[in-house]
XYZ file of N, CA and C in Angstrom:
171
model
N 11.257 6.181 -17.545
C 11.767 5.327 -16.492
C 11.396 5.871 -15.109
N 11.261 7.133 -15.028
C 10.791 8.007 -13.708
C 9.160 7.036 -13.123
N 8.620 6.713 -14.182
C 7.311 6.482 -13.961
C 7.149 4.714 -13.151
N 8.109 3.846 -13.148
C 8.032 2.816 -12.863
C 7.871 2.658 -11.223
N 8.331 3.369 -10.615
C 8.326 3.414 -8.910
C 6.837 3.629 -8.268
N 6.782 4.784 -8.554
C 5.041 4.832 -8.241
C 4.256 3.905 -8.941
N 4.393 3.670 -9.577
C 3.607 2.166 -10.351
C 4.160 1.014 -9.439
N 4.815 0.803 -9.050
C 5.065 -0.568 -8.453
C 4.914 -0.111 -7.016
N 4.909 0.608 -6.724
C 4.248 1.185 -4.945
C 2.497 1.266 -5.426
N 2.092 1.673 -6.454
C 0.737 1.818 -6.203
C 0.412 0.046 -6.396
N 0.974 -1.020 -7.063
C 0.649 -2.238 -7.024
C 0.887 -2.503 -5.922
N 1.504 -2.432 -5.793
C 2.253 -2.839 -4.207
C 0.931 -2.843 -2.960
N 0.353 -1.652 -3.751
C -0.013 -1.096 -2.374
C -1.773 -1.669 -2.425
N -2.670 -2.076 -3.837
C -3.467 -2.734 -3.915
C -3.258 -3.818 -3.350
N -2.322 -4.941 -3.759
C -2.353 -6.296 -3.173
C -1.997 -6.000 -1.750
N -1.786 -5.415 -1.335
C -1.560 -5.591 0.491
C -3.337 -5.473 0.546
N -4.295 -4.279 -0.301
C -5.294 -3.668 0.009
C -6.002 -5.022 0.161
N -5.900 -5.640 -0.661
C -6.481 -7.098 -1.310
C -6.273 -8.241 -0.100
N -4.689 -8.680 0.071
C -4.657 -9.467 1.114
C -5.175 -8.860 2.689
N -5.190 -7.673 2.852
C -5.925 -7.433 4.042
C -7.850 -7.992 3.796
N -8.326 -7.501 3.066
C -9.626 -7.856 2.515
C -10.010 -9.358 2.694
N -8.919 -9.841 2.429
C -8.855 -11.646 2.404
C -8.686 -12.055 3.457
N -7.638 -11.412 4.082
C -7.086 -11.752 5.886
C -8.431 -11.499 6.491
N -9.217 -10.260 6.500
C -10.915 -10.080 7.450
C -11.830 -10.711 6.648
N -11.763 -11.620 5.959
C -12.748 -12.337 5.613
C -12.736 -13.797 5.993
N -11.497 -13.736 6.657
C -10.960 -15.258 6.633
C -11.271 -15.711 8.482
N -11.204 -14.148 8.681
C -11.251 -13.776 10.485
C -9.850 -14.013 11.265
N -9.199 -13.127 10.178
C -7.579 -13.379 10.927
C -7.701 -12.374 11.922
N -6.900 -12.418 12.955
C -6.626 -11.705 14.334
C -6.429 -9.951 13.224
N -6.873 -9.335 14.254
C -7.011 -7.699 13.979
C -5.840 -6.829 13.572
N -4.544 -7.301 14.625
C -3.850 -6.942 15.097
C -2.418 -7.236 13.312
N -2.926 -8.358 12.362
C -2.733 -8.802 11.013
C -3.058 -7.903 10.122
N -4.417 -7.443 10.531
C -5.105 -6.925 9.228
C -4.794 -5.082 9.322
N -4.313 -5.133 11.035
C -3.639 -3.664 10.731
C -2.417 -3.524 10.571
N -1.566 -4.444 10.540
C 0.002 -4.316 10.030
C 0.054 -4.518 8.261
N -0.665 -5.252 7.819
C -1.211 -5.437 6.376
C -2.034 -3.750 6.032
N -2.567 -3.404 6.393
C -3.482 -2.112 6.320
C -2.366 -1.076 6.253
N -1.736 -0.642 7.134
C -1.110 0.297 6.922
C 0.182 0.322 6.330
N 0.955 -1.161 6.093
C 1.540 -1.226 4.779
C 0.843 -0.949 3.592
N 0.103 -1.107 3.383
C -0.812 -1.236 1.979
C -1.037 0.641 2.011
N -0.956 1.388 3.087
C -1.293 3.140 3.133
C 0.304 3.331 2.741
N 0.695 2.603 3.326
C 2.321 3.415 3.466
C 2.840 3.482 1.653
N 2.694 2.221 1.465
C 2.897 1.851 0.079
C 2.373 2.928 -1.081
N 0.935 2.908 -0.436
C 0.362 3.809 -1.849
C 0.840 5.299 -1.225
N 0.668 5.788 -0.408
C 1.367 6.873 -0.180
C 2.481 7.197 -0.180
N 3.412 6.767 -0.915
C 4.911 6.286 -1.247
C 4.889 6.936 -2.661
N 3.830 5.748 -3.274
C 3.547 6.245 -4.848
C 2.932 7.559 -5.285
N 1.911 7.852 -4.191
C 1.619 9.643 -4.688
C 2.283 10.161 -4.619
N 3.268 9.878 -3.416
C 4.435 11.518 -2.673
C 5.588 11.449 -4.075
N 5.595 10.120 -4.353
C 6.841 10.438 -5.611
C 6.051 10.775 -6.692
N 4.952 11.011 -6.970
C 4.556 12.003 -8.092
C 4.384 13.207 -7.766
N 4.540 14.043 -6.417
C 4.265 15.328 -6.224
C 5.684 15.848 -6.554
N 5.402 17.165 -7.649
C 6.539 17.448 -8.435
C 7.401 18.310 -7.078
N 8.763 18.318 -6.754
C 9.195 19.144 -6.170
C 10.493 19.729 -6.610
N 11.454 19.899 -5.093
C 12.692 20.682 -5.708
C 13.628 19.467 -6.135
N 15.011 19.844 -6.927
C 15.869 18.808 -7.467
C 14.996 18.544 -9.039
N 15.010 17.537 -9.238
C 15.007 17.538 -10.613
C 14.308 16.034 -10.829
């Protein structure tokens, strides 16, 4: 059950990758494709940091 979070942050974090991809292809304003962009970082970097083993349990 530990394993479901980072899995749904790393999805998470493709489809933002995806709808940004779609948003600059479409020629949406910049200012879109970087609030989409760095959700889509925040997201997947969400999902690595909760696999880096630390303290607690």
């Amino acid at each position: 059950m530990d394993a479901v979070l980072p899995v749904a942050l790393f999805a998470l974090g493709g489809v933002l990758i995806g709808g940004a991809w779609s948003l600059h292809r479409q020629g949406a304003p910049r200012r879109a494709l970087v609030i989409v962009g760095v959700l889509a970082v925040l997201a997947t970097a969400g999902g690595l940091l909760w696999l880096v083993p630390g303290e607690g349990g």
